[in-house]
CSV table of C-alpha atoms in Angstrom, one decimal:
chain,number,residue,atom,x,y,z
A,1,MET,CA,-23.9,43.9,11.7
A,2,SER,CA,-20.8,42.2,10.3
A,3,ALA,CA,-20.7,40.9,6.9
A,4,TYR,CA,-19.9,37.2,6.0
A,5,GLN,CA,-18.4,36.8,2.6
A,6,ILE,CA,-18.6,33.5,0.6
A,7,PRO,CA,-16.0,32.7,-0.6
A,8,ASP,CA,-13.9,34.6,1.9
A,9,LYS,CA,-11.6,37.6,1.0
A,10,ASN,CA,-8.8,35.0,-0.1
A,11,LYS,CA,-11.5,33.6,-2.5
A,12,LEU,CA,-11.4,30.4,-0.5
A,13,TRP,CA,-14.2,28.1,0.3
A,14,VAL,CA,-13.7,26.4,3.5
A,15,GLN,CA,-15.1,22.9,4.0
A,16,PRO,CA,-15.5,21.7,7.5
A,17,ASN,CA,-13.0,18.8,6.8
A,18,LYS,CA,-10.2,21.5,6.0
A,19,SER,CA,-10.3,23.1,9.2
A,20,ASP,CA,-10.0,22.2,12.9
A,21,ILE,CA,-12.8,24.5,13.8
A,22,PHE,CA,-15.5,24.8,11.1
A,23,GLY,CA,-15.8,26.0,7.5
A,24,ASN,CA,-18.2,28.2,5.7
A,25,LEU,CA,-19.9,25.2,3.9
A,26,TRP,CA,-21.6,22.6,6.0
A,27,ALA,CA,-22.3,19.9,3.3
A,28,THR,CA,-21.7,19.6,-0.4
A,29,PHE,CA,-22.4,16.8,-3.0
A,30,ASN,CA,-20.0,16.3,-6.0
A,31,MET,CA,-18.7,19.9,-6.0
A,32,ASP,CA,-15.2,21.0,-6.8
A,33,PHE,CA,-13.8,24.2,-5.0
A,34,ASP,CA,-10.2,23.8,-5.6
A,35,SER,CA,-9.5,23.7,-9.5
A,36,VAL,CA,-10.3,27.3,-9.9
A,37,LEU,CA,-9.8,29.8,-7.1
A,38,GLY,CA,-13.0,31.3,-6.0
A,39,LYS,CA,-15.2,29.4,-8.4
A,40,VAL,CA,-17.7,26.6,-7.8
A,41,LYS,CA,-17.8,23.6,-10.2
A,42,VAL,CA,-19.3,20.3,-10.6
A,43,ALA,CA,-16.6,17.6,-9.9
A,44,PRO,CA,-16.0,14.9,-12.6
A,45,ARG,CA,-18.3,12.1,-12.3
A,46,LEU,CA,-17.0,8.7,-11.2
A,47,LYS,CA,-18.3,5.7,-13.0
A,48,ILE,CA,-18.9,2.2,-11.8
A,49,ASN,CA,-16.7,-0.3,-13.8
A,50,ARG,CA,-17.9,-3.5,-12.3
A,51,ASP,CA,-19.6,-4.5,-9.1
A,52,SER,CA,-20.8,-7.6,-7.2
A,53,THR,CA,-24.0,-7.7,-9.4
A,54,ASP,CA,-21.7,-8.1,-12.5
A,55,LEU,CA,-19.2,-10.5,-10.9
A,56,SER,CA,-20.5,-12.7,-8.0
A,57,ASN,CA,-17.0,-13.2,-6.6
A,58,LEU,CA,-15.9,-9.6,-6.6
A,59,GLY,CA,-14.9,-8.5,-3.1
A,60,VAL,CA,-13.2,-5.3,-1.7
A,61,PRO,CA,-10.2,-4.3,-4.0
A,62,TRP,CA,-6.8,-4.5,-2.2
A,63,GLY,CA,-4.4,-4.2,-5.1
A,64,PHE,CA,-3.9,-3.3,-8.7
A,65,LEU,CA,-1.0,-3.8,-11.0
A,66,ARG,CA,-0.1,-3.6,-14.7
A,67,THR,CA,2.0,-6.6,-15.9
A,68,SER,CA,2.5,-8.9,-18.9
A,69,ALA,CA,3.1,-12.0,-16.6
A,70,SER,CA,0.1,-13.8,-18.4
A,71,SER,CA,1.9,-13.1,-21.7
A,72,THR,CA,-0.7,-10.1,-22.2
A,73,ASP,CA,0.0,-6.7,-21.2
A,74,GLN,CA,-3.0,-5.9,-19.0
A,75,TRP,CA,-4.3,-4.6,-15.6
A,76,TRP,CA,-4.8,-7.0,-12.7
A,77,ALA,CA,-6.9,-6.5,-9.4
A,78,GLY,CA,-6.9,-8.4,-6.2
A,79,ALA,CA,-10.4,-8.1,-4.9
A,80,GLY,CA,-11.7,-10.2,-2.0
A,81,ALA,CA,-10.4,-13.8,-2.4
A,82,ARG,CA,-10.0,-13.8,-6.2
A,83,MET,CA,-7.9,-12.2,-9.0
A,84,PHE,CA,-9.6,-10.1,-11.7
A,85,LYS,CA,-8.0,-8.7,-15.0
A,86,THR,CA,-8.8,-6.5,-18.0
A,87,ALA,CA,-8.2,-7.7,-21.6
A,88,GLY,CA,-5.6,-5.0,-22.3
A,89,THR,CA,-3.9,-2.0,-21.1
A,90,ASP,CA,-7.0,0.2,-20.6
A,91,PRO,CA,-7.7,0.3,-16.9
A,92,THR,CA,-11.2,1.6,-17.4
A,93,ALA,CA,-12.2,-1.5,-19.5
A,94,ASN,CA,-14.3,-4.3,-17.9
A,95,PHE,CA,-12.6,-6.4,-15.4
A,96,ALA,CA,-13.3,-10.2,-15.4
A,97,GLN,CA,-12.5,-12.9,-13.0
A,98,ASP,CA,-9.3,-14.7,-13.8
A,99,ALA,CA,-10.0,-18.3,-15.1
A,100,ILE,CA,-6.5,-19.5,-15.5
A,101,THR,CA,-5.9,-22.9,-14.1
A,102,ASN,CA,-4.7,-22.9,-10.4
A,103,THR,CA,-5.7,-19.2,-10.1
A,104,PRO,CA,-5.5,-18.5,-6.3
A,105,THR,CA,-8.8,-18.3,-4.5
A,106,THR,CA,-7.6,-18.0,-0.8
A,107,LEU,CA,-6.6,-14.1,-1.0
A,108,SER,CA,-8.1,-11.5,1.2
A,109,LEU,CA,-8.4,-7.8,2.0
A,110,LEU,CA,-6.6,-8.0,5.4
A,111,SER,CA,-3.7,-10.4,4.4
A,112,SER,CA,-3.0,-10.2,0.6
A,113,ASP,CA,-0.5,-8.1,-1.4
A,114,ILE,CA,0.4,-8.0,-5.2
A,115,VAL,CA,3.8,-7.2,-6.9
A,116,GLU,CA,5.5,-7.8,-10.1
A,117,PHE,CA,8.8,-9.6,-9.5
A,118,ASP,CA,11.3,-10.6,-12.3
A,119,SER,CA,8.5,-10.0,-15.0
A,120,ASP,CA,6.0,-12.3,-13.0
A,121,LEU,CA,3.1,-11.5,-10.9
A,122,VAL,CA,3.2,-12.7,-7.3
A,123,VAL,CA,0.4,-12.5,-4.7
A,124,SER,CA,0.2,-13.6,-1.2
A,125,ASP,CA,-2.3,-14.8,1.5
A,126,THR,CA,-1.8,-15.4,5.2
A,127,ASP,CA,0.2,-18.4,4.7
A,128,ASP,CA,1.4,-18.8,1.1
A,129,LEU,CA,2.6,-17.1,-2.1
A,130,HIS,CA,1.3,-17.7,-5.6
A,131,ARG,CA,3.1,-16.9,-8.7
A,132,LEU,CA,2.0,-16.3,-12.4
A,133,VAL,CA,4.8,-17.0,-14.9
A,134,ALA,CA,4.3,-16.8,-18.7
A,135,GLY,CA,0.4,-17.3,-18.2
A,136,ALA,CA,0.7,-20.3,-15.9
A,137,TRP,CA,-0.2,-20.0,-12.0
A,138,THR,CA,2.2,-21.7,-9.7
A,139,ASN,CA,-0.2,-22.2,-6.7
A,140,SER,CA,1.6,-22.6,-3.4
A,141,TRP,CA,4.8,-21.3,-4.7
A,142,TRP,CA,6.2,-20.7,-1.2
A,143,LYS,CA,4.9,-23.8,0.6
A,144,THR,CA,5.1,-26.5,-2.1
A,145,THR,CA,7.6,-25.4,-4.8
A,146,LEU,CA,10.2,-23.5,-2.5
A,147,SER,CA,9.2,-25.9,0.5
A,148,LYS,CA,9.2,-23.0,3.0
A,149,THR,CA,6.8,-22.1,5.9
A,150,PHE,CA,6.2,-18.8,7.4
A,151,THR,CA,7.2,-18.2,11.1
A,152,ASN,CA,4.0,-16.1,11.8
A,153,THR,CA,0.8,-17.6,10.2
A,154,GLY,CA,-2.6,-16.0,9.9
A,155,ILE,CA,-1.4,-12.3,9.6
A,156,ASP,CA,-1.0,-9.8,6.8
A,157,ARG,CA,1.7,-10.7,4.3
A,158,PRO,CA,3.3,-7.5,2.7
A,159,LEU,CA,5.5,-7.9,-0.4
A,160,CYS,CA,8.1,-5.7,-2.1
A,161,ALA,CA,10.1,-6.2,-5.2
A,162,THR,CA,13.3,-4.1,-4.8
A,163,LYS,CA,14.7,-1.7,-7.3
A,164,LYS,CA,18.4,-1.9,-6.1
A,165,THR,CA,19.0,-5.6,-5.9
A,166,ASN,CA,16.0,-7.3,-7.6
A,167,LEU,CA,14.8,-9.2,-4.6
A,168,LEU,CA,11.4,-10.2,-3.4
A,169,LEU,CA,10.9,-9.3,0.0
A,170,ILE,CA,8.1,-11.1,2.1
A,171,GLY,CA,6.9,-9.6,5.5
A,172,ASP,CA,6.6,-12.1,8.3
A,173,GLY,CA,5.6,-10.5,11.5
A,174,ASN,CA,8.9,-8.9,12.5
A,175,LEU,CA,10.9,-10.8,10.0
A,176,ILE,CA,11.8,-10.3,6.2
A,177,HIS,CA,12.4,-13.3,4.0
A,178,THR,CA,13.9,-12.7,0.5
A,179,ILE,CA,14.0,-14.5,-2.8
A,180,THR,CA,16.3,-14.0,-5.6
A,181,ALA,CA,15.4,-14.1,-9.3
A,182,ALA,CA,17.0,-17.7,-9.2
A,183,ASP,CA,14.6,-18.6,-6.5
A,184,VAL,CA,17.2,-18.7,-3.8
A,185,VAL,CA,15.6,-18.2,-0.5
A,186,SER,CA,17.1,-16.5,2.6
A,187,THR,CA,14.7,-16.8,5.5
A,188,SER,CA,14.7,-14.2,8.3
A,189,ARG,CA,17.1,-12.1,6.2
A,190,VAL,CA,16.0,-9.1,8.3
A,191,ILE,CA,15.1,-9.2,11.9
A,192,LEU,CA,13.3,-6.3,13.5
A,193,PRO,CA,12.6,-6.1,17.4
A,194,THR,CA,9.5,-8.5,18.3
A,195,GLU,CA,7.4,-5.6,19.4
A,196,PHE,CA,7.0,-4.6,15.7
A,197,ARG,CA,4.9,-6.1,12.9
A,198,ILE,CA,5.7,-5.2,9.3
A,199,ILE,CA,2.8,-3.5,7.5
A,200,TRP,CA,4.3,-2.2,4.2
A,201,MET,CA,7.6,-2.1,2.4
A,202,ARG,CA,8.6,0.3,-0.3
A,203,SER,CA,11.7,0.3,-2.5
A,204,SER,CA,13.9,3.2,-3.5
A,205,SER,CA,17.2,3.4,-5.4
A,206,ASP,CA,19.1,3.4,-2.1
A,207,GLY,CA,17.3,0.5,-0.4
A,208,THR,CA,14.1,-0.5,1.3
A,209,TRP,CA,11.9,1.4,3.7
A,210,ILE,CA,9.9,-0.7,6.3
A,211,GLY,CA,6.7,0.6,7.9
A,212,THR,CA,5.4,-1.0,11.1
A,213,TRP,CA,2.8,-1.2,13.9
A,214,ASN,CA,4.0,-1.4,17.5
A,215,LYS,CA,2.1,-4.2,18.9
A,216,ILE,CA,2.5,-2.9,22.5
A,217,ASN,CA,1.2,0.6,21.7
A,218,ARG,CA,4.5,2.4,21.8
A,219,GLU,CA,5.8,4.5,19.0
A,220,ALA,CA,6.1,2.7,15.8
A,221,GLN,CA,9.2,2.9,13.6
A,222,ILE,CA,10.1,3.0,9.8
A,223,PHE,CA,13.2,0.9,9.3
A,224,PHE,CA,15.7,1.4,6.5
A,225,TRP,CA,17.7,-1.5,5.0
A,226,ASP,CA,20.4,-1.0,2.3
A,227,GLU,CA,19.8,-4.6,1.1
A,228,TYR,CA,23.3,-5.5,1.7
A,229,SER,CA,23.9,-5.2,5.5
A,230,GLU,CA,23.5,-8.0,7.8
A,231,ASN,CA,20.3,-6.4,9.3
A,232,TYR,CA,18.5,-3.1,9.1
A,233,ASN,CA,20.6,-0.1,9.2
A,234,ARG,CA,18.5,2.4,11.1
A,235,SER,CA,15.1,3.4,12.2
A,236,TYR,CA,13.0,6.6,12.7
A,237,GLY,CA,9.8,7.2,14.8
A,238,VAL,CA,6.4,8.1,13.3
A,239,LYS,CA,4.8,10.0,16.2
A,240,SER,CA,2.0,7.1,16.4
A,241,ASP,CA,1.8,3.4,17.1
A,242,ILE,CA,1.5,2.6,13.4
A,243,ALA,CA,2.7,3.8,10.0
A,244,LEU,CA,-0.4,3.1,8.0
A,245,SER,CA,0.9,3.5,4.5
A,246,GLY,CA,4.1,4.6,2.6
A,247,ILE,CA,5.2,5.8,-0.7
A,248,ILE,CA,8.4,7.1,-2.2
A,249,GLN,CA,8.1,10.4,-3.9
A,250,ASN,CA,11.1,11.9,-5.9
A,251,GLY,CA,13.3,9.5,-3.8
A,252,ILE,CA,11.8,10.8,-0.4
A,253,PRO,CA,9.9,8.5,1.8
A,254,HIS,CA,6.4,9.8,3.0
A,255,THR,CA,4.1,8.0,5.4
A,256,VAL,CA,0.7,8.5,7.1
A,257,ASN,CA,0.3,7.4,10.7
A,258,GLY,CA,-2.3,6.5,13.1
A,259,GLU,CA,-2.9,10.1,14.1
A,260,GLY,CA,-3.8,11.2,10.6
A,261,GLN,CA,-0.5,13.1,10.0
A,262,LEU,CA,1.4,13.0,6.5
A,263,LEU,CA,4.9,12.8,7.4
A,264,LYS,CA,8.0,13.4,5.1
A,265,PHE,CA,11.5,12.2,5.7
A,266,THR,CA,13.9,15.1,6.2
A,267,GLY,CA,17.1,13.3,6.3
A,268,ALA,CA,17.0,13.2,10.1
A,269,GLY,CA,13.6,11.9,10.6
A,270,PHE,CA,10.0,12.1,9.7
A,271,GLU,CA,8.2,15.4,10.2
A,272,GLU,CA,4.6,16.5,9.7
A,273,ILE,CA,3.8,18.3,6.3
A,274,ALA,CA,0.1,18.0,6.4
A,275,VAL,CA,-2.6,16.6,8.6
A,276,LEU,CA,-6.2,15.2,8.2
A,277,PRO,CA,-8.6,17.6,10.3
A,278,ILE,CA,-9.1,17.3,14.0
A,279,PHE,CA,-6.6,14.3,13.9
A,280,LYS,CA,-6.2,14.2,17.8
A,281,GLN,CA,-9.7,12.8,17.9
């Protein structure tokens, strides 16, 4: 009779979600198998900060940001249709609903984004932008103050504040509009092929990376724009019809695609460096 060792000879506890086949553990609750090789520990406990029983308008969080746009250095959260904030810089302190006059109430999990631009806080909804400057909200900044409208309405509205040229970028389907710190607007500054919808934008010291969804189920692309050229400079496939999320780590773009693959930019394209288990299913 063969012996079955737990943990295995490499002192590894193998969870089912870390293998395409199976592990030696079927189910666990709040356990830590990774911090000390071969040892089992109780994982640190998560605490509920606030929930909908504390704050009736609290919805699903979709963005967090630390900024002094209210004239107080504090954490902000977009959750559901509303904005919430802490009293100071401790992110574990209680969040309270923002009550500043003209605070936006039309935000949503599926459409909104939040960025700090030129020391101000900017949030988006499907059809407009709202800006917090020195503690005062400018509601309908895009449509009323700047007198602009989006080409594609009723869709997600990703935002990005660039490091290289200090521009605010606004995604609008396959288009990117830009706003300078002096409120100069350039509509359709970047135009992607019509089959792509912009999902996210991330800024690096070299330029902006633009993650997309291919609306006709072909391969999605991540586009790079140096922020000076007439249009985007180049694009790279992501082995799926969508680039779900992206980050810049040590100057190198990474993305997770719709197949569960974590891809890293190699200089020539995006290649897999890790994958969620059984990603093909």
